[in-house]
mmCIF file of C-alpha atoms and ligand atoms in Angstrom:
data_model
loop_
_atom_site.group_PDB
_atom_site.id
_atom_site.type_symbol
_atom_site.label_atom_id
_atom_site.label_comp_id
_atom_site.label_asym_id
_atom_site.label_seq_id
_atom_site.Cartn_x
_atom_site.Cartn_y
_atom_site.Cartn_z
ATOM 1 C CA MET D 1 -97.672 138.434 14.775
ATOM 2 C CA HIS D 2 -98.530 138.666 18.312
ATOM 3 C CA LYS D 3 -96.125 137.928 21.305
ATOM 4 C CA THR D 4 -96.130 138.473 24.529
ATOM 5 C CA ILE D 5 -93.013 139.176 26.326
ATOM 6 C CA ALA D 6 -91.776 139.252 30.362
ATOM 7 C CA VAL D 7 -89.342 142.179 30.918
ATOM 8 C CA LEU D 8 -87.250 141.783 33.890
ATOM 9 C CA ALA D 9 -84.969 145.279 33.525
ATOM 10 C CA GLY D 10 -82.819 144.578 36.713
ATOM 11 C CA ASP D 11 -80.695 146.605 38.620
ATOM 12 C CA GLY D 12 -77.919 149.025 37.625
ATOM 13 C CA ILE D 13 -78.099 150.444 34.601
ATOM 14 C CA GLY D 14 -80.790 147.506 33.287
ATOM 15 C CA PRO D 15 -83.438 149.705 33.144
ATOM 16 C CA GLU D 16 -82.230 152.423 31.024
ATOM 17 C CA ILE D 17 -80.784 150.112 28.706
ATOM 18 C CA THR D 18 -84.068 148.208 29.037
ATOM 19 C CA ALA D 19 -85.914 151.399 27.638
ATOM 20 C CA GLU D 20 -83.781 151.752 24.945
ATOM 21 C CA GLY D 21 -84.261 147.949 23.730
ATOM 22 C CA LEU D 22 -88.085 148.402 24.460
ATOM 23 C CA LYS D 23 -88.126 151.336 22.068
ATOM 24 C CA VAL D 24 -86.453 149.607 19.197
ATOM 25 C CA LEU D 25 -88.690 146.890 19.079
ATOM 26 C CA ASP D 26 -91.903 149.280 19.172
ATOM 27 C CA THR D 27 -90.217 150.932 16.043
ATOM 28 C CA VAL D 28 -90.019 147.056 14.714
ATOM 29 C CA ALA D 29 -93.547 146.248 15.434
ATOM 30 C CA GLY D 30 -95.197 149.441 14.070
ATOM 31 C CA LYS D 31 -93.061 148.742 10.985
ATOM 32 C CA TYR D 32 -93.760 145.254 10.209
ATOM 33 C CA SER D 33 -97.237 145.304 11.889
ATOM 34 C CA HIS D 34 -96.588 142.951 14.709
ATOM 35 C CA THR D 35 -97.617 143.838 18.471
ATOM 36 C CA PHE D 36 -95.613 142.387 21.384
ATOM 37 C CA THR D 37 -96.940 143.173 24.711
ATOM 38 C CA CYS D 38 -94.458 143.730 27.619
ATOM 39 C CA THR D 39 -95.253 142.912 31.045
ATOM 40 C CA HIS D 40 -91.922 144.504 33.524
ATOM 41 C CA ALA D 41 -91.651 142.101 36.298
ATOM 42 C CA PRO D 42 -89.246 142.326 39.645
ATOM 43 C CA PHE D 43 -85.785 140.564 39.077
ATOM 44 C CA GLY D 44 -82.724 140.750 40.508
ATOM 45 C CA ALA D 45 -81.080 142.467 43.675
ATOM 46 C CA GLY D 46 -83.317 145.270 43.867
ATOM 47 C CA ALA D 47 -86.320 142.731 43.785
ATOM 48 C CA TYR D 48 -84.694 141.143 46.949
ATOM 49 C CA PHE D 49 -84.845 144.021 48.683
ATOM 50 C CA SER D 50 -88.555 145.313 47.675
ATOM 51 C CA HIS D 51 -90.056 141.810 47.228
ATOM 52 C CA GLY D 52 -88.314 139.707 49.306
ATOM 53 C CA SER D 53 -86.845 137.559 46.419
ATOM 54 C CA SER D 54 -84.354 138.303 43.576
ATOM 55 C CA PHE D 55 -86.697 136.206 41.464
ATOM 56 C CA PRO D 56 -90.303 136.760 42.875
ATOM 57 C CA GLN D 57 -93.279 134.258 42.401
ATOM 58 C CA GLU D 58 -94.993 136.839 40.385
ATOM 59 C CA THR D 59 -92.007 137.358 38.078
ATOM 60 C CA ILE D 60 -91.873 133.636 37.823
ATOM 61 C CA GLU D 61 -95.686 133.525 36.861
ATOM 62 C CA THR D 62 -94.617 136.372 34.389
ATOM 63 C CA CYS D 63 -92.108 134.325 32.912
ATOM 64 C CA ASP D 64 -94.154 131.083 32.802
ATOM 65 C CA LYS D 65 -96.803 132.991 30.599
ATOM 66 C CA ALA D 66 -94.494 134.986 28.347
ATOM 67 C CA ASP D 67 -93.653 133.682 24.683
ATOM 68 C CA ALA D 68 -89.628 135.194 25.476
ATOM 69 C CA ILE D 69 -88.074 136.878 28.169
ATOM 70 C CA ILE D 70 -86.243 139.909 27.739
ATOM 71 C CA LYS D 71 -83.560 140.499 30.911
ATOM 72 C CA GLY D 72 -81.407 142.937 32.029
ATOM 73 C CA PRO D 73 -78.252 142.583 34.126
ATOM 74 C CA VAL D 74 -78.418 142.492 38.175
ATOM 75 C CA GLY D 75 -76.622 143.414 40.869
ATOM 76 C CA LEU D 76 -76.134 146.199 42.879
ATOM 77 C CA SER D 77 -72.732 148.004 44.650
ATOM 78 C CA VAL D 78 -70.533 145.802 47.244
ATOM 79 C CA ASP D 79 -71.988 147.607 49.540
ATOM 80 C CA LYS D 80 -75.466 146.858 48.925
ATOM 81 C CA MET D 81 -74.442 143.047 48.106
ATOM 82 C CA ALA D 82 -73.360 142.847 51.100
ATOM 83 C CA HIS D 83 -76.919 142.865 52.797
ATOM 84 C CA ILE D 84 -77.794 140.098 50.911
ATOM 85 C CA PRO D 85 -77.532 136.599 52.303
ATOM 86 C CA LEU D 86 -75.199 134.178 49.890
ATOM 87 C CA GLU D 87 -78.295 132.281 49.329
ATOM 88 C CA GLU D 88 -80.463 134.950 48.013
ATOM 89 C CA ARG D 89 -77.890 136.798 45.824
ATOM 90 C CA PRO D 90 -78.975 137.096 42.349
ATOM 91 C CA GLU D 91 -76.685 135.025 40.731
ATOM 92 C CA LYS D 92 -77.406 132.082 42.823
ATOM 93 C CA ALA D 93 -81.207 132.712 43.475
ATOM 94 C CA ALA D 94 -82.169 134.445 40.427
ATOM 95 C CA ILE D 95 -79.908 133.622 37.454
ATOM 96 C CA LEU D 96 -79.345 130.087 37.647
ATOM 97 C CA PRO D 97 -83.182 129.059 38.491
ATOM 98 C CA LEU D 98 -84.001 131.219 35.244
ATOM 99 C CA ARG D 99 -81.954 129.538 33.196
ATOM 100 C CA GLU D 100 -82.859 125.912 35.075
ATOM 101 C CA ARG D 101 -86.547 126.500 34.725
ATOM 102 C CA TYR D 102 -86.427 127.221 31.263
ATOM 103 C CA ASP D 103 -83.839 124.867 30.289
ATOM 104 C CA THR D 104 -82.079 127.430 28.465
ATOM 105 C CA PHE D 105 -79.129 125.031 27.473
ATOM 106 C CA ALA D 106 -77.591 127.027 24.434
ATOM 107 C CA ASN D 107 -76.243 130.548 24.964
ATOM 108 C CA TYR D 108 -75.046 132.448 21.727
ATOM 109 C CA ARG D 109 -72.593 135.092 22.277
ATOM 110 C CA PRO D 110 -71.711 136.723 19.180
ATOM 111 C CA ILE D 111 -68.141 138.454 18.994
ATOM 112 C CA VAL D 112 -68.060 140.914 16.106
ATOM 113 C CA LEU D 113 -65.535 143.545 15.551
ATOM 114 C CA PRO D 114 -65.349 144.626 12.085
ATOM 115 C CA PRO D 115 -61.978 145.929 10.514
ATOM 116 C CA GLU D 116 -63.144 149.673 10.386
ATOM 117 C CA LEU D 117 -64.046 149.536 14.262
ATOM 118 C CA HIS D 118 -60.697 147.864 14.982
ATOM 119 C CA CYS D 119 -59.812 151.463 17.266
ATOM 120 C CA PHE D 120 -62.288 149.735 20.029
ATOM 121 C CA SER D 121 -59.964 146.708 20.556
ATOM 122 C CA PRO D 122 -57.262 146.773 22.779
ATOM 123 C CA LEU D 123 -55.299 144.488 20.149
ATOM 124 C CA LYS D 124 -53.277 145.710 17.471
ATOM 125 C CA ARG D 125 -54.796 146.678 14.039
ATOM 126 C CA GLU D 126 -52.814 143.830 12.299
ATOM 127 C CA VAL D 127 -53.941 141.307 14.640
ATOM 128 C CA ILE D 128 -57.895 142.345 13.896
ATOM 129 C CA GLY D 129 -57.141 141.755 10.025
ATOM 130 C CA GLN D 130 -59.999 141.431 8.306
ATOM 131 C CA GLY D 131 -62.287 141.341 11.358
ATOM 132 C CA ILE D 132 -63.575 138.807 14.121
ATOM 133 C CA ASP D 133 -66.899 136.908 13.580
ATOM 134 C CA ILE D 134 -67.114 133.973 15.969
ATOM 135 C CA MET D 135 -70.469 132.667 17.310
ATOM 136 C CA MET D 136 -69.358 131.394 20.730
ATOM 137 C CA ILE D 137 -71.896 128.717 21.647
ATOM 138 C CA ARG D 138 -71.785 128.164 25.572
ATOM 139 C CA GLU D 139 -73.713 125.437 27.094
ATOM 140 C CA LEU D 140 -75.849 127.125 29.931
ATOM 141 C CA VAL D 141 -77.458 124.742 32.041
ATOM 142 C CA GLY D 142 -74.871 121.992 32.969
ATOM 143 C CA GLY D 143 -71.442 120.892 33.967
ATOM 144 C CA ILE D 144 -70.052 122.384 37.198
ATOM 145 C CA TYR D 145 -72.539 125.272 37.484
ATOM 146 C CA PHE D 146 -75.012 123.050 38.363
ATOM 147 C CA GLY D 147 -73.283 119.795 39.836
ATOM 148 C CA GLU D 148 -73.322 119.342 43.622
ATOM 149 C CA LYS D 149 -72.076 121.681 45.953
ATOM 150 C CA VAL D 150 -70.389 121.099 49.153
ATOM 151 C CA GLU D 151 -68.968 123.612 51.739
ATOM 152 C CA GLY D 152 -67.124 121.460 54.537
ATOM 153 C CA ALA D 153 -67.696 123.925 57.599
ATOM 154 C CA GLN D 154 -65.444 122.152 60.020
ATOM 155 C CA VAL D 155 -62.637 123.794 60.973
ATOM 156 C CA GLU D 156 -60.727 120.636 61.104
ATOM 157 C CA ASN D 157 -60.371 118.976 57.984
ATOM 158 C CA ALA D 158 -62.409 121.678 56.197
ATOM 159 C CA TYR D 159 -62.924 121.479 52.267
ATOM 160 C CA ALA D 160 -65.310 122.325 49.346
ATOM 161 C CA LYS D 161 -66.265 120.362 46.625
ATOM 162 C CA ASP D 162 -67.959 121.404 43.026
ATOM 163 C CA VAL D 163 -68.794 118.498 40.953
ATOM 164 C CA CYS D 164 -68.762 118.427 37.458
ATOM 165 C CA VAL D 165 -71.209 116.321 35.436
ATOM 166 C CA TYR D 166 -72.474 116.110 31.633
ATOM 167 C CA ASN D 167 -74.494 113.386 30.312
ATOM 168 C CA ARG D 168 -75.000 112.243 26.388
ATOM 169 C CA GLY D 169 -78.025 113.867 25.995
ATOM 170 C CA GLU D 170 -76.903 117.673 27.061
ATOM 171 C CA VAL D 171 -73.546 117.499 25.129
ATOM 172 C CA ALA D 172 -75.359 115.973 22.075
ATOM 173 C CA ARG D 173 -78.131 118.821 21.837
ATOM 174 C CA ILE D 174 -75.677 121.799 22.230
ATOM 175 C CA ALA D 175 -73.475 120.137 19.929
ATOM 176 C CA HIS D 176 -76.618 119.624 17.185
ATOM 177 C CA VAL D 177 -77.011 123.600 18.122
ATOM 178 C CA ALA D 178 -73.546 124.435 17.310
ATOM 179 C CA PHE D 179 -73.077 122.391 13.925
ATOM 180 C CA LYS D 180 -76.386 123.755 12.843
ATOM 181 C CA GLU D 181 -75.208 127.568 13.559
ATOM 182 C CA ALA D 182 -71.462 126.298 11.936
ATOM 183 C CA MET D 183 -74.075 125.153 8.629
ATOM 184 C CA ALA D 184 -75.489 128.758 8.448
ATOM 185 C CA ARG D 185 -72.271 130.470 8.576
ATOM 186 C CA ASN D 186 -68.771 129.552 7.094
ATOM 187 C CA LYS D 187 -68.804 126.210 8.224
ATOM 188 C CA GLN D 188 -66.192 125.967 10.685
ATOM 189 C CA LEU D 189 -66.337 124.848 14.316
ATOM 190 C CA VAL D 190 -63.844 124.574 16.989
ATOM 191 C CA ASN D 191 -64.669 122.697 20.033
ATOM 192 C CA VAL D 192 -63.099 123.919 23.138
ATOM 193 C CA HIS D 193 -62.392 121.186 26.087
ATOM 194 C CA LYS D 194 -59.567 120.343 28.817
ATOM 195 C CA ALA D 195 -59.372 116.323 27.919
ATOM 196 C CA ASN D 196 -55.888 116.159 28.787
ATOM 197 C CA ILE D 197 -57.197 116.568 32.357
ATOM 198 C CA LEU D 198 -61.197 116.328 32.783
ATOM 199 C CA ALA D 199 -62.847 113.176 31.836
ATOM 200 C CA THR D 200 -66.220 115.743 31.527
ATOM 201 C CA SER D 201 -63.931 116.899 28.706
ATOM 202 C CA ARG D 202 -63.117 113.781 27.304
ATOM 203 C CA PHE D 203 -66.714 112.238 26.936
ATOM 204 C CA TRP D 204 -67.601 115.540 25.943
ATOM 205 C CA ASN D 205 -65.490 115.199 22.742
ATOM 206 C CA ARG D 206 -66.560 111.510 22.316
ATOM 207 C CA VAL D 207 -70.368 112.764 21.893
ATOM 208 C CA VAL D 208 -69.758 115.980 20.140
ATOM 209 C CA GLU D 209 -67.282 113.945 17.479
ATOM 210 C CA GLU D 210 -70.480 111.495 17.085
ATOM 211 C CA VAL D 211 -72.637 114.295 16.455
ATOM 212 C CA LYS D 212 -70.039 115.517 14.111
ATOM 213 C CA LYS D 213 -70.735 112.669 11.629
ATOM 214 C CA GLU D 214 -74.034 114.448 11.148
ATOM 215 C CA TYR D 215 -72.850 117.319 9.523
ATOM 216 C CA PRO D 216 -69.538 116.099 7.322
ATOM 217 C CA GLN D 217 -69.600 119.499 5.629
ATOM 218 C CA VAL D 218 -68.506 121.366 8.858
ATOM 219 C CA ARG D 219 -64.429 121.843 9.368
ATOM 220 C CA TYR D 220 -63.939 120.834 12.802
ATOM 221 C CA SER D 221 -61.356 121.064 14.796
ATOM 222 C CA SER D 222 -60.789 120.712 18.820
ATOM 223 C CA ILE D 223 -58.827 122.870 20.821
ATOM 224 C CA LEU D 224 -57.554 122.823 24.508
ATOM 225 C CA VAL D 225 -59.247 125.946 26.604
ATOM 226 C CA ASP D 226 -56.079 127.066 27.964
ATOM 227 C CA ASN D 227 -54.792 127.262 24.092
ATOM 228 C CA ALA D 228 -57.750 128.885 23.060
ATOM 229 C CA ALA D 229 -57.127 131.716 25.570
ATOM 230 C CA PHE D 230 -53.978 132.268 24.533
ATOM 231 C CA GLN D 231 -54.558 131.631 20.668
ATOM 232 C CA LEU D 232 -57.858 134.304 20.811
ATOM 233 C CA VAL D 233 -55.658 137.046 21.740
ATOM 234 C CA LYS D 234 -52.957 136.333 19.457
ATOM 235 C CA ASN D 235 -55.139 135.623 16.153
ATOM 236 C CA PRO D 236 -58.301 135.584 17.040
ATOM 237 C CA THR D 237 -59.740 135.509 13.057
ATOM 238 C CA GLN D 238 -58.601 132.127 13.053
ATOM 239 C CA PHE D 239 -61.723 131.082 14.632
ATOM 240 C CA ASN D 240 -63.857 133.375 12.245
ATOM 241 C CA GLY D 241 -67.175 130.686 12.666
ATOM 242 C CA VAL D 242 -68.198 128.817 15.733
ATOM 243 C CA MET D 243 -66.692 128.066 19.211
ATOM 244 C CA LEU D 244 -68.297 125.483 21.105
ATOM 245 C CA LEU D 245 -67.654 125.717 25.083
ATOM 246 C CA GLU D 246 -69.220 123.957 28.059
ATOM 247 C CA ASN D 247 -70.351 126.378 30.642
ATOM 248 C CA MET D 248 -67.403 127.267 33.085
ATOM 249 C CA GLN D 249 -64.966 127.263 30.190
ATOM 250 C CA GLY D 250 -67.675 129.289 28.158
ATOM 251 C CA ASP D 251 -68.113 131.708 30.853
ATOM 252 C CA ILE D 252 -64.454 132.781 30.981
ATOM 253 C CA LEU D 253 -63.520 132.512 27.539
ATOM 254 C CA THR D 254 -66.865 135.003 26.698
ATOM 255 C CA ASP D 255 -65.318 137.521 29.150
ATOM 256 C CA GLN D 256 -62.125 137.113 27.214
ATOM 257 C CA ALA D 257 -63.613 137.953 23.901
ATOM 258 C CA GLY D 258 -65.525 140.863 25.400
ATOM 259 C CA GLY D 259 -62.168 141.958 26.276
ATOM 260 C CA ILE D 260 -60.794 141.514 22.767
ATOM 261 C CA LEU D 261 -63.894 143.961 21.738
ATOM 262 C CA GLY D 262 -62.899 146.522 23.679
ATOM 263 C CA SER D 263 -65.884 146.227 25.837
ATOM 264 C CA LEU D 264 -68.779 144.111 27.133
ATOM 265 C CA GLY D 265 -71.382 146.743 26.171
ATOM 266 C CA LEU D 266 -71.057 145.054 22.736
ATOM 267 C CA MET D 267 -72.124 141.543 23.481
ATOM 268 C CA PRO D 268 -75.798 140.782 23.315
ATOM 269 C CA SER D 269 -76.496 137.161 23.841
ATOM 270 C CA ALA D 270 -79.697 134.341 23.628
ATOM 271 C CA CYS D 271 -80.075 131.990 26.205
ATOM 272 C CA MET D 272 -82.566 129.382 24.213
ATOM 273 C CA GLY D 273 -84.450 126.320 25.950
ATOM 274 C CA PRO D 274 -86.775 123.525 23.931
ATOM 275 C CA LEU D 275 -89.912 126.344 24.970
ATOM 276 C CA LYS D 276 -88.775 129.407 25.363
ATOM 277 C CA GLY D 277 -85.444 131.688 25.565
ATOM 278 C CA TYR D 278 -84.364 135.044 27.215
ATOM 279 C CA VAL D 279 -81.970 137.361 25.784
ATOM 280 C CA GLU D 280 -79.972 139.693 27.767
ATOM 281 C CA PRO D 281 -76.568 141.686 27.614
ATOM 282 C CA ALA D 282 -73.605 139.645 28.322
ATOM 283 C CA HIS D 283 -72.160 142.323 30.486
ATOM 284 C CA GLY D 284 -72.831 143.607 34.434
ATOM 285 C CA SER D 285 -75.176 146.214 35.877
ATOM 286 C CA ALA D 286 -72.719 148.810 36.524
ATOM 287 C CA PRO D 287 -73.875 150.336 39.253
ATOM 288 C CA ASP D 288 -71.602 153.491 39.167
ATOM 289 C CA ILE D 289 -72.900 154.818 36.099
ATOM 290 C CA ALA D 290 -76.447 153.612 36.446
ATOM 291 C CA GLY D 291 -79.513 156.657 36.295
ATOM 292 C CA LYS D 292 -76.635 158.822 34.291
ATOM 293 C CA ASN D 293 -77.762 158.236 30.825
ATOM 294 C CA ILE D 294 -74.244 157.050 29.770
ATOM 295 C CA ALA D 295 -74.676 153.376 29.367
ATOM 296 C CA ASN D 296 -74.153 151.929 26.516
ATOM 297 C CA PRO D 297 -77.720 150.106 25.123
ATOM 298 C CA TYR D 298 -75.953 148.802 22.459
ATOM 299 C CA SER D 299 -75.963 144.952 23.914
ATOM 300 C CA MET D 300 -79.605 145.300 24.858
ATOM 301 C CA ILE D 301 -80.850 146.450 21.873
ATOM 302 C CA GLY D 302 -78.755 143.572 19.893
ATOM 303 C CA SER D 303 -80.165 141.032 22.898
ATOM 304 C CA VAL D 304 -83.871 142.731 21.748
ATOM 305 C CA ALA D 305 -82.476 142.041 17.830
ATOM 306 C CA PHE D 306 -81.812 138.193 19.086
ATOM 307 C CA MET D 307 -85.119 137.599 20.785
ATOM 308 C CA LEU D 308 -86.786 138.590 17.465
ATOM 309 C CA GLU D 309 -84.525 135.911 15.582
ATOM 310 C CA LYS D 310 -84.026 133.109 17.969
ATOM 311 C CA CYS D 311 -87.537 133.303 19.737
ATOM 312 C CA PHE D 312 -89.748 134.530 16.898
ATOM 313 C CA GLY D 313 -87.910 133.264 14.188
ATOM 314 C CA LEU D 314 -88.367 137.064 12.267
ATOM 315 C CA ARG D 315 -84.932 137.395 10.730
ATOM 316 C CA GLU D 316 -85.849 140.187 8.580
ATOM 317 C CA GLU D 317 -86.641 142.402 11.711
ATOM 318 C CA ALA D 318 -83.716 141.234 13.482
ATOM 319 C CA ALA D 319 -81.634 142.040 10.418
ATOM 320 C CA ASP D 320 -83.086 145.695 10.343
ATOM 321 C CA ILE D 321 -81.839 146.201 14.025
ATOM 322 C CA TRP D 322 -78.159 144.923 13.675
ATOM 323 C CA ASN D 323 -77.831 146.481 10.317
ATOM 324 C CA ALA D 324 -79.046 149.801 12.224
ATOM 325 C CA LEU D 325 -76.636 149.116 15.221
ATOM 326 C CA ALA D 326 -73.899 148.524 12.512
ATOM 327 C CA ASP D 327 -74.428 151.915 10.845
ATOM 328 C CA VAL D 328 -75.002 153.882 14.085
ATOM 329 C CA LEU D 329 -71.121 152.912 14.791
ATOM 330 C CA GLY D 330 -70.579 153.221 11.514
ATOM 331 C CA ARG D 331 -71.105 156.816 11.023
ATOM 332 C CA GLY D 332 -68.483 157.452 13.988
ATOM 333 C CA TYR D 333 -71.396 157.586 16.765
ATOM 334 C CA ARG D 334 -69.966 156.667 20.237
ATOM 335 C CA THR D 335 -71.285 156.208 23.849
ATOM 336 C CA ALA D 336 -68.916 156.783 26.543
ATOM 337 C CA ASP D 337 -67.579 153.861 26.961
ATOM 338 C CA LEU D 338 -66.424 153.434 23.652
ATOM 339 C CA ALA D 339 -65.270 157.131 22.672
ATOM 340 C CA ALA D 340 -61.419 157.410 22.368
ATOM 341 C CA ALA D 341 -59.706 160.584 23.752
ATOM 342 C CA GLY D 342 -60.001 161.995 20.251
ATOM 343 C CA THR D 343 -63.670 161.729 19.754
ATOM 344 C CA PRO D 344 -65.460 164.894 18.987
ATOM 345 C CA GLN D 345 -68.080 166.011 21.690
ATOM 346 C CA ASN D 346 -71.332 165.793 18.917
ATOM 347 C CA MET D 347 -70.030 162.632 18.145
ATOM 348 C CA VAL D 348 -70.658 161.195 21.865
ATOM 349 C CA LEU D 349 -74.087 159.883 22.534
ATOM 350 C CA SER D 350 -75.994 159.611 25.806
ATOM 351 C CA THR D 351 -78.120 156.370 26.538
ATOM 352 C CA ARG D 352 -81.614 157.427 24.668
ATOM 353 C CA GLU D 353 -79.617 159.543 21.916
ATOM 354 C CA PHE D 354 -77.847 156.263 21.134
ATOM 355 C CA GLY D 355 -81.717 154.191 20.863
ATOM 356 C CA ASP D 356 -83.332 157.440 19.007
ATOM 357 C CA LYS D 357 -80.562 157.062 15.993
ATOM 358 C CA VAL D 358 -80.951 153.127 16.008
ATOM 359 C CA VAL D 359 -84.870 153.792 15.445
ATOM 360 C CA GLU D 360 -84.223 156.934 13.091
ATOM 361 C CA ILE D 361 -82.160 154.147 11.100
ATOM 362 C CA ILE D 362 -84.607 151.539 10.981
ATOM 363 C CA GLU D 363 -87.883 153.899 10.183
ATOM 364 C CA LYS D 364 -86.009 155.416 7.129
ATOM 365 C CA LYS D 365 -85.049 151.933 5.595
HETATM 366 C C1 IPM R 401 -72.564 135.492 32.780
HETATM 367 C C2 IPM R 401 -72.101 135.101 33.935
HETATM 368 C C3 IPM R 401 -73.070 134.583 35.095
HETATM 369 C C4 IPM R 401 -72.988 133.552 34.692
HETATM 370 C C5 IPM R 401 -73.413 134.878 36.545
HETATM 371 C C6 IPM R 401 -73.777 136.364 37.119
HETATM 372 C C7 IPM R 401 -73.958 134.067 37.160
HETATM 373 O O1 IPM R 401 -71.075 135.616 34.641
HETATM 374 O O2 IPM R 401 -74.006 134.896 32.439
HETATM 375 O O3 IPM R 401 -71.463 135.084 32.044
HETATM 376 O O4 IPM R 401 -71.337 132.677 35.108
HETATM 377 O O5 IPM R 401 -72.996 132.483 33.936
HETATM 378 MN MN1 MN R 402 -69.666 135.648 32.607
#
């Protein structure tokens, strides 16, 4: 297979974890005789300073031409971000436009913690039980993120407004993604909403429940978002399967799930649209540890696996990477963010060493 990939390494730890992701991609390409042509392009706060835009025209063109996009985290220190006008900040001027341009409505965020890695979690061992294995599916291009925004500037009568809108098509397509994912897993789907208050949630539920008729084998339930937040901490394994969330509620609960795993460093993600997708770690750019070769590349390497699987349909290749990632942690290796006080020094790996271990395992298998 030959594919072209746009690589937006981003800010902070972005370039160093992206390098590990590409190293692993290269290994898989060699092993399975694929060619992946990667083109790097500027994106994020660094791009604003070097190119005057956090999503420069040349990057748009590179992404347009690519079959898939690998995106690193963006954002610099609070000090540096203060020099970027609000309208030009990467959240507003790069990430949302990227999502909108490729209509990447389906955001997959897997929350996986096998029982032997319970020590990463702040939750008690008995709460982790047989392990957590949830696929959170978040709608990514609708709702309050993309609705009308008003910031009433007048001092008198000052106000602000964010409009939340969902139409039938937008809800139905993400519901189909979630039900299909449930069918491929344990056939359990929990739909998250705030229907006791929000009209958009009541509408969301109606459409989801229509779509549900096409998937009679899926065990379906729905839960209010506040209760879901509570239950995720109290008894997360009840959600093993798929959780379906709208954009804003999904933003919040996926971070909470990262907290349950103990680190957002363990959360790769894929953002899929009708024509192409992009993959990204769900964590930030951690400018405080950038360039020190200590960042955890797990989320980025997992995101590369996601790209192979979701964008190119290369399941075996992806499984190779997932297995290698699990193997590295299973053998007791840790990056600094995961190392507990008692971890022997020789088991704490740098960013590059972690990537090397993954490569070594893939090559041997
Ligand atoms: C995420 C991030 C983004 C979001 C920000 C950076 C715009 O928090 O991908 O979860 O809110 O969607
Ligand atoms: Mn978020």
